[in-house]
Amino acid sequence: MSEPTEILLCEDGPMLVRGQVVVEDEDGQRHVSTRPVTAVCRCGASSLKPWCDGSHKLLAAGGPRARRLGSV
Ligand code: FES
């Protein structure tokens, strides 16, 4: 049995996913990341969508605070 995918939601920031990630965008284009941990944009401001480029920091004062919500 493989390990469950671990996801960390950052308040006012990205979704961090541990392990390989494939994101399919609204146009059906698939984006693959093989990084150990990938930051997926949740704010919509990234110029590297679907990946986070740090632009969320400009949107929210105080920066992100990571909050562990569990595994899926
Ligand atoms: S969550 Fe970081 S740029 Fe959108």
GROMACS .gro file of C-alpha atoms and ligand atoms in nm:
model
   76
    1MET     CA    1   0.000   0.000   0.000
    2SER     CA    2   0.145   0.338  -0.099
    3GLU     CA    3   0.171   0.637   0.131
    4PRO     CA    4  -0.124   0.877   0.120
    5THR     CA    5  -0.075   1.208  -0.055
    6GLU     CA    6   0.000   1.476   0.201
    7ILE     CA    7  -0.150   1.821   0.141
    8LEU     CA    8  -0.088   2.131   0.345
    9LEU     CA    9  -0.313   2.435   0.295
   10CYS     CA   10  -0.142   2.765   0.372
   11GLU     CA   11  -0.368   3.040   0.495
   12ASP     CA   12  -0.374   3.315   0.231
   13GLY     CA   13  -0.126   3.110   0.029
   14PRO     CA   14  -0.066   2.800  -0.180
   15MET     CA   15  -0.157   2.436  -0.140
   16LEU     CA   16   0.161   2.237  -0.072
   17VAL     CA   17   0.156   1.883  -0.210
   18ARG     CA   18   0.420   1.627  -0.119
   19GLY     CA   19   0.517   1.400  -0.411
   20GLN     CA   20   0.455   1.407  -0.785
   21VAL     CA   21   0.168   1.633  -0.892
   22VAL     CA   22  -0.033   1.650  -1.213
   23VAL     CA   23  -0.267   1.948  -1.245
   24GLU     CA   24  -0.510   1.972  -1.536
   25ASP     CA   25  -0.616   2.330  -1.605
   26GLU     CA   26  -0.946   2.459  -1.741
   27ASP     CA   27  -0.816   2.418  -2.098
   28GLY     CA   28  -0.734   2.052  -2.039
   29GLN     CA   29  -0.358   2.117  -2.037
   30ARG     CA   30  -0.171   1.893  -1.794
   31HIS     CA   31   0.108   2.039  -1.579
   32VAL     CA   32   0.348   1.795  -1.411
   33SER     CA   33   0.576   1.858  -1.116
   34THR     CA   34   0.819   1.598  -0.985
   35ARG     CA   35   0.953   1.821  -0.708
   36PRO     CA   36   0.952   1.673  -0.357
   37VAL     CA   37   0.703   1.942  -0.251
   38THR     CA   38   0.500   2.150  -0.499
   39ALA     CA   39   0.321   2.478  -0.423
   40VAL     CA   40  -0.004   2.503  -0.619
   41CYS     CA   41  -0.151   2.853  -0.648
   42ARG     CA   42  -0.487   2.907  -0.479
   43CYS     CA   43  -0.505   3.286  -0.503
   44GLY     CA   44  -0.515   3.323  -0.882
   45ALA     CA   45  -0.243   3.591  -0.889
   46SER     CA   46   0.052   3.374  -0.995
   47SER     CA   47   0.214   3.437  -1.332
   48LEU     CA   48   0.329   3.073  -1.329
   49LYS     CA   49  -0.013   2.907  -1.287
   50PRO     CA   50  -0.088   2.649  -1.175
   51TRP     CA   51   0.222   2.691  -0.957
   52CYS     CA   52   0.264   2.950  -0.684
   53ASP     CA   53   0.517   3.224  -0.760
   54GLY     CA   54   0.480   3.408  -0.428
   55SER     CA   55   0.239   3.672  -0.561
   56HIS     CA   56  -0.010   3.582  -0.287
   57LYS     CA   57   0.214   3.770  -0.045
   58LEU     CA   58   0.122   4.091  -0.224
   59LEU     CA   59  -0.248   4.016  -0.171
   60ALA     CA   60  -0.252   3.932   0.198
   61ALA     CA   61  -0.091   4.129   0.474
   62GLY     CA   62   0.107   3.924   0.719
   63GLY     CA   63   0.192   3.637   0.485
   64PRO     CA   64   0.073   3.279   0.492
   65ARG     CA   65   0.047   3.065   0.800
   66ALA     CA   66   0.059   2.697   0.728
   67ARG     CA   67  -0.220   2.491   0.877
   68ARG     CA   68  -0.216   2.115   0.858
   69LEU     CA   69  -0.556   1.983   0.760
   70GLY     CA   70  -0.464   1.616   0.716
   71SER     CA   71  -0.399   1.368   0.439
   72VAL     CA   72  -0.615   1.254   0.150
   73FES     S1   73  -0.095   3.109  -0.385
   73FES    FE1   74   0.101   3.187  -0.419
   73FES     S2   75   0.080   3.304  -0.597
   73FES    FE2   76  -0.118   3.226  -0.564
   0.00000   0.00000   0.00000
